[in-house]
Amino acid sequence: MFQLVADPATLGETEEQRQLRAVLRDFLAEACGHEEVRRQIESPRGHDRALWDRLAVEIGVHGLAVPEEYGGAGYTFAELAVALEETGRVLCPAPLLSTVVLAGHALLTSGDSQACARWLPGIAGGALTATVAGFLQPAHVTAERGPDGWVLRGEADFVPDGEDAGLLLVAARAPDGERLFACEPDGTTCERTARRVLDPTRRQALVRLRGQPAQPVGEPGQAADVVDAVLDAGRVALAAEHVGGSAHALDELLAYLSQRTQFGRVIGSFQAVKHRLADLLVEVEGARSASAYATACLAGAAPELPVAASAAAVACTGAYRLATTEYVQLHGGIGFTWEHPAHLYVRRARADEALFGTADDHRRRLAGLLGLTGRTG
């Protein structure tokens, strides 16, 4: 039987983390309100470069979990999770998940010090946006040796923030097996087409590689382990974002239902509404606990990370779905209008449900990890 052994003492927030949360909440309330988010997602880039730079330089979000030797602050994922929860709370469309979590974690997990030294300082400082390709969907990319080094051919679909990323980390089939490659997309050898997706705050793209020069990252035979580690990191990061979004929905509902009146009474005083809010609170707090545990496992490189990551994915996507459903329904007529921000949260919640595997995928994975496969009764 799989044993969960992470230290419970790591689940609480430190004073530094509380201060970081307070700074970020104030900053994002001012710089990334709902009207601002709508403006950003309608822009060509899909996010505000000035906001991206401020998050990197003024607060240092991008480098929180990057070692100091590569230009980061040298903290752990626990600090980065605080930032992800707060950006998820406002639906900040900046490519933090793809750049800092997925690409950054891929470089660090590869153990390739040369690649880390080349690209991590740019990620930590905000100068470079990056993403991974062939990690979330089956890879259809091959790597071959050209006269001047490695080149990539093929395509990867639904690449998060792939249209604008300055660095791609690609899982590709090489003559010696699957390997990880890094490339800085060239317009002549890399064609990128934006996909129409449900969630406009998290863009995705089809990437076609036609002899794109690339550099191998890590050792041969290592790619599968790197991909697995990166996907678990993505699941934990997504869980933190979902806790932030769920908390926002609950807070907005409490504020609205405490003011709106019907039949001469405040709506929140009706027992049926109280029951729905109580159920939602239980779901959100359960998700918060699952997210905190998974974050502690990732920050401490605990062996039970795969179990914690999948458990958090199930708990947090479920809570986010319920929170966004209630966000719309309990706002009555105005909740069904596009002008209300609830719709953006609904789209984020639904789109994210399958980003790193559905809840059913994770339940099956958990059954295997916990030795429950094949049991009945």
XYZ file of C-alpha atoms in Angstrom:
377
model
C 0.000 0.000 0.000
C 1.254 3.484 -0.878
C 2.178 5.492 2.222
C 1.652 9.261 2.531
C 4.560 10.632 4.488
C 4.839 14.387 3.850
C 5.431 16.417 7.009
C 2.135 18.065 8.145
C 4.186 21.001 9.446
C 4.854 22.030 5.834
C 1.152 22.568 5.083
C 0.753 25.907 6.844
C 1.764 29.281 5.440
C 4.896 31.021 6.652
C 4.935 34.695 7.506
C 6.826 35.407 4.260
C 4.162 33.599 2.268
C 1.385 35.558 3.971
C 3.170 38.805 3.152
C 3.636 37.716 -0.459
C -0.084 36.902 -0.697
C -1.069 40.308 0.689
C 1.241 42.155 -1.711
C 0.007 40.184 -4.711
C -3.662 40.552 -3.821
C -3.369 44.318 -3.559
C -1.277 44.547 -6.721
C -3.576 42.363 -8.824
C -6.737 44.057 -7.547
C -5.329 47.296 -8.952
C -3.624 46.021 -12.110
C -5.729 43.033 -13.180
C -9.405 43.713 -12.544
C -12.070 42.024 -14.644
C -12.331 44.803 -17.207
C -8.560 44.770 -17.549
C -8.579 40.988 -18.050
C -11.132 41.383 -20.861
C -8.954 44.027 -22.478
C -5.886 41.809 -22.268
C -7.482 38.708 -23.772
C -8.710 40.725 -26.739
C -5.207 42.023 -27.493
C -2.931 40.345 -30.086
C -0.624 38.885 -27.416
C -3.412 37.855 -25.047
C -1.743 39.344 -21.987
C -0.271 42.662 -20.881
C 3.489 42.759 -21.279
C 3.774 45.628 -18.799
C 1.945 43.579 -16.152
C 4.167 40.586 -16.954
C 7.292 42.710 -16.431
C 5.979 44.180 -13.186
C 5.218 40.728 -11.785
C 8.756 39.664 -12.655
C 10.704 42.762 -11.608
C 8.685 44.449 -8.843
C 7.503 41.290 -7.049
C 9.839 38.636 -8.429
C 7.120 36.064 -9.102
C 8.851 34.406 -12.050
C 12.023 33.597 -10.132
C 10.485 32.456 -6.840
C 11.201 28.743 -7.398
C 14.319 29.221 -9.559
C 17.695 28.571 -7.845
C 19.840 31.611 -7.177
C 22.599 30.289 -9.446
C 20.206 30.711 -12.378
C 19.008 34.193 -11.463
C 16.098 33.237 -9.217
C 15.226 33.867 -5.585
C 15.955 30.314 -4.469
C 12.628 29.653 -2.732
C 10.487 26.561 -3.326
C 7.289 25.786 -5.169
C 5.386 26.635 -1.981
C 6.040 30.330 -2.579
C 5.201 30.045 -6.270
C 1.913 28.329 -5.364
C 0.881 31.425 -3.391
C 1.382 33.520 -6.520
C -0.510 31.024 -8.682
C -3.455 31.027 -6.279
C -3.645 34.807 -6.398
C -3.313 35.020 -10.194
C -5.963 32.286 -10.487
C -8.210 34.344 -8.250
C -8.318 37.174 -10.825
C -7.868 35.013 -13.969
C -4.629 36.794 -14.813
C -3.958 35.746 -18.441
C -0.159 36.061 -18.182
C 1.611 32.817 -19.242
C 2.918 31.917 -15.790
C 1.759 28.302 -15.957
C 3.436 27.606 -19.277
C 6.608 29.641 -18.728
C 7.453 29.403 -15.056
C 5.894 26.058 -14.127
C 6.000 23.855 -17.229
C 9.070 25.125 -19.078
C 10.966 26.127 -15.945
C 10.322 22.786 -14.266
C 11.304 20.909 -17.440
C 14.691 22.631 -17.498
C 15.340 22.038 -13.814
C 14.174 18.413 -13.903
C 16.385 17.654 -16.891
C 19.478 18.322 -14.777
C 21.117 19.971 -17.788
C 23.128 22.758 -16.166
C 24.120 24.255 -19.514
C 20.505 24.557 -20.679
C 19.443 25.921 -17.283
C 22.196 28.545 -17.350
C 21.214 29.584 -20.850
C 17.454 29.985 -20.432
C 16.409 30.065 -16.767
C 17.788 33.583 -16.082
C 15.572 34.928 -18.865
C 12.552 33.130 -17.436
C 13.289 34.308 -13.893
C 13.762 37.903 -15.020
C 10.669 38.027 -17.198
C 12.580 38.590 -20.449
C 11.688 35.164 -21.862
C 8.343 33.419 -22.263
C 8.451 29.664 -22.789
C 6.284 26.571 -23.005
C 6.354 22.832 -23.591
C 5.198 20.973 -26.703
C 4.319 17.314 -27.015
C 3.832 16.960 -23.253
C 0.052 17.393 -22.989
C -0.825 15.674 -26.270
C 0.891 12.724 -28.016
C 4.050 13.943 -29.724
C 4.242 13.820 -33.512
C 7.682 15.393 -33.701
C 10.879 13.712 -34.866
C 14.453 14.897 -34.336
C 17.218 14.281 -36.826
C 20.790 15.365 -37.192
C 21.331 17.963 -39.888
C 24.614 19.327 -41.246
C 24.620 22.015 -38.550
C 23.134 20.036 -35.655
C 19.730 18.746 -34.583
C 16.547 19.795 -36.384
C 12.891 19.079 -35.535
C 10.102 18.091 -37.899
C 6.437 17.438 -37.215
C 3.704 19.097 -35.213
C 2.404 19.472 -31.680
C -1.143 20.605 -31.034
C -2.798 22.557 -28.236
C 0.508 23.948 -27.011
C -0.249 26.306 -24.090
C 0.720 29.878 -24.966
C 2.555 28.426 -27.943
C 1.792 31.213 -30.378
C 3.953 33.812 -28.663
C 6.519 31.810 -26.618
C 10.158 32.665 -27.177
C 11.333 29.180 -26.185
C 9.820 25.760 -26.885
C 10.786 22.631 -24.976
C 9.738 19.772 -27.233
C 9.410 16.049 -26.572
C 10.538 14.440 -29.830
C 11.446 11.014 -31.203
C 15.167 10.811 -31.952
C 17.141 7.886 -33.413
C 18.186 6.909 -29.877
C 14.691 7.179 -28.400
C 12.473 9.976 -27.120
C 14.423 13.062 -26.083
C 13.803 16.593 -24.916
C 14.861 19.466 -27.180
C 14.881 23.233 -26.784
C 14.385 25.624 -29.676
C 13.856 29.327 -30.161
C 11.170 29.385 -32.892
C 12.219 30.735 -36.272
C 9.451 32.068 -38.493
C 10.889 30.249 -41.510
C 11.057 26.801 -39.870
C 8.311 27.036 -37.233
C 4.706 27.850 -38.053
C 2.386 28.639 -35.147
C -1.385 28.909 -35.466
C -3.682 29.989 -32.655
C -6.395 27.470 -31.794
C -9.929 28.532 -30.986
C -10.396 27.374 -27.397
C -13.093 27.592 -24.731
C -11.006 29.623 -22.280
C -9.788 32.919 -23.802
C -7.559 33.604 -20.796
C -5.342 30.588 -21.579
C -4.371 30.495 -25.230
C -3.217 27.408 -27.113
C -1.629 26.901 -30.514
C -0.802 24.356 -33.194
C 2.969 24.302 -33.732
C 4.407 22.934 -36.996
C 8.159 22.367 -37.101
C 9.833 22.196 -40.497
C 13.523 21.690 -39.934
C 13.602 23.912 -36.830
C 17.125 24.000 -35.336
C 17.132 22.660 -31.776
C 19.422 21.763 -28.917
C 19.063 18.538 -26.922
C 18.301 19.000 -23.231
C 19.266 16.318 -20.732
C 20.363 12.789 -21.516
C 18.909 10.195 -23.941
C 16.193 8.043 -22.382
C 15.319 10.729 -19.821
C 12.423 12.425 -21.612
C 9.590 10.237 -20.279
C 10.574 10.891 -16.660
C 10.894 14.629 -17.322
C 7.463 14.730 -18.981
C 5.867 12.863 -16.063
C 7.471 15.212 -13.531
C 6.440 18.314 -15.466
C 2.842 17.142 -15.792
C 2.628 16.525 -12.047
C 4.041 19.995 -11.421
C 1.417 21.371 -13.804
C -1.339 19.543 -11.918
C -0.206 20.993 -8.610
C 0.036 24.477 -10.117
C -3.421 24.154 -11.646
C -4.821 23.057 -8.281
C -3.490 26.249 -6.693
C -5.082 28.350 -9.438
C -8.386 26.550 -8.953
C -8.371 27.215 -5.218
C -7.923 30.909 -5.973
C -10.737 30.935 -8.536
C -13.080 28.972 -6.261
C -12.371 31.315 -3.345
C -13.142 34.315 -5.536
C -16.485 32.826 -6.578
C -17.420 32.084 -2.963
C -16.438 35.583 -1.798
C -18.444 37.226 -4.582
C -21.465 35.098 -3.784
C -21.328 35.940 -0.098
C -21.116 39.656 -0.877
C -24.001 39.536 -3.375
C -26.311 37.310 -1.338
C -25.791 39.484 1.740
C -27.106 42.538 -0.124
C -29.664 41.347 -2.673
C -33.219 41.175 -1.369
C -36.231 39.181 -2.553
C -39.695 38.958 -0.979
C -38.556 41.512 1.558
C -35.615 39.385 2.773
C -31.921 39.203 2.052
C -31.421 36.236 -0.316
C -28.684 34.798 1.832
C -31.128 34.334 4.711
C -33.102 31.626 2.874
C -32.228 28.198 4.228
C -31.944 26.589 0.783
C -29.343 29.181 -0.195
C -27.493 28.697 3.083
C -27.257 24.960 2.407
C -25.805 25.547 -1.054
C -23.233 27.974 0.315
C -22.316 25.565 3.105
C -21.812 22.760 0.590
C -19.639 25.038 -1.531
C -17.551 26.086 1.467
C -16.882 22.437 2.325
C -15.777 21.740 -1.265
C -13.496 24.791 -1.389
C -11.850 24.004 1.941
C -11.336 20.400 0.881
C -9.722 21.606 -2.322
C -7.520 23.996 -0.348
C -6.270 21.122 1.812
C -5.588 18.888 -1.198
C -3.745 21.713 -2.938
C -1.649 22.499 0.149
C -0.630 18.863 0.513
C 0.316 18.521 -3.147
C 2.269 21.786 -2.965
C 4.197 20.525 0.073
C 5.002 17.283 -1.753
C 6.300 19.138 -4.812
C 8.252 21.665 -2.758
C 9.862 18.906 -0.718
C 10.384 16.466 -3.611
C 8.352 13.895 -1.653
C 7.928 10.437 -3.233
C 4.134 10.562 -2.868
C 3.885 13.515 -5.285
C 2.101 11.513 -8.041
C -0.650 10.504 -5.577
C -0.935 14.012 -4.148
C -0.991 15.638 -7.589
C -3.783 13.422 -8.908
C -5.787 13.724 -5.676
C -5.508 17.512 -5.885
C -6.562 17.436 -9.522
C -9.753 15.550 -8.625
C -10.594 17.684 -5.583
C -9.756 21.074 -7.046
C -11.354 20.666 -10.464
C -14.511 19.394 -8.765
C -14.615 22.321 -6.366
C -13.973 24.804 -9.170
C -16.773 23.338 -11.292
C -19.232 23.629 -8.385
C -18.036 27.124 -7.447
C -18.410 28.498 -10.965
C -21.801 26.838 -11.418
C -23.080 28.456 -8.219
C -21.385 31.730 -9.196
C -23.670 31.920 -12.229
C -26.857 30.438 -10.806
C -26.988 32.250 -7.475
C -26.474 35.579 -9.217
C -29.798 34.986 -10.926
C -30.473 36.838 -14.180
C -27.274 38.884 -14.193
C -25.171 35.742 -13.838
C -26.342 34.597 -17.269
C -25.149 37.738 -19.068
C -21.810 37.814 -20.861
C -20.967 41.139 -19.216
C -20.783 39.474 -15.809
C -17.316 38.064 -14.957
C -18.771 34.707 -13.861
C -18.662 33.496 -17.460
C -14.882 33.833 -17.644
C -14.526 31.670 -14.539
C -16.902 29.062 -15.955
C -14.822 28.869 -19.130
C -11.567 28.571 -17.187
C -12.991 25.833 -14.960
C -14.404 23.773 -17.832
C -11.342 24.082 -20.042
C -8.938 23.201 -17.225
C -10.831 20.023 -16.345
C -9.048 18.147 -19.136
C -5.800 20.105 -19.356
C -3.620 17.539 -17.555
C -6.108 14.664 -17.591
C -9.747 14.452 -16.583
C -10.944 13.615 -13.084
C -11.713 10.074 -14.246
C -8.172 9.770 -15.628
C -6.798 10.731 -12.235
C -9.092 8.358 -10.355
C -7.801 5.505 -12.512
C -4.243 6.663 -11.924
C -4.822 6.820 -8.179
C -6.266 3.315 -8.192
C -3.066 2.049 -9.802
C -0.737 4.038 -7.538
C -2.567 2.911 -4.414
C -2.713 -0.723 -5.438
C -6.495 -0.761 -5.822
C -6.682 -1.851 -9.466
C -8.647 -5.016 -9.900
C -10.221 -4.961 -6.433
C -13.944 -5.348 -6.066
C -16.350 -4.662 -3.227
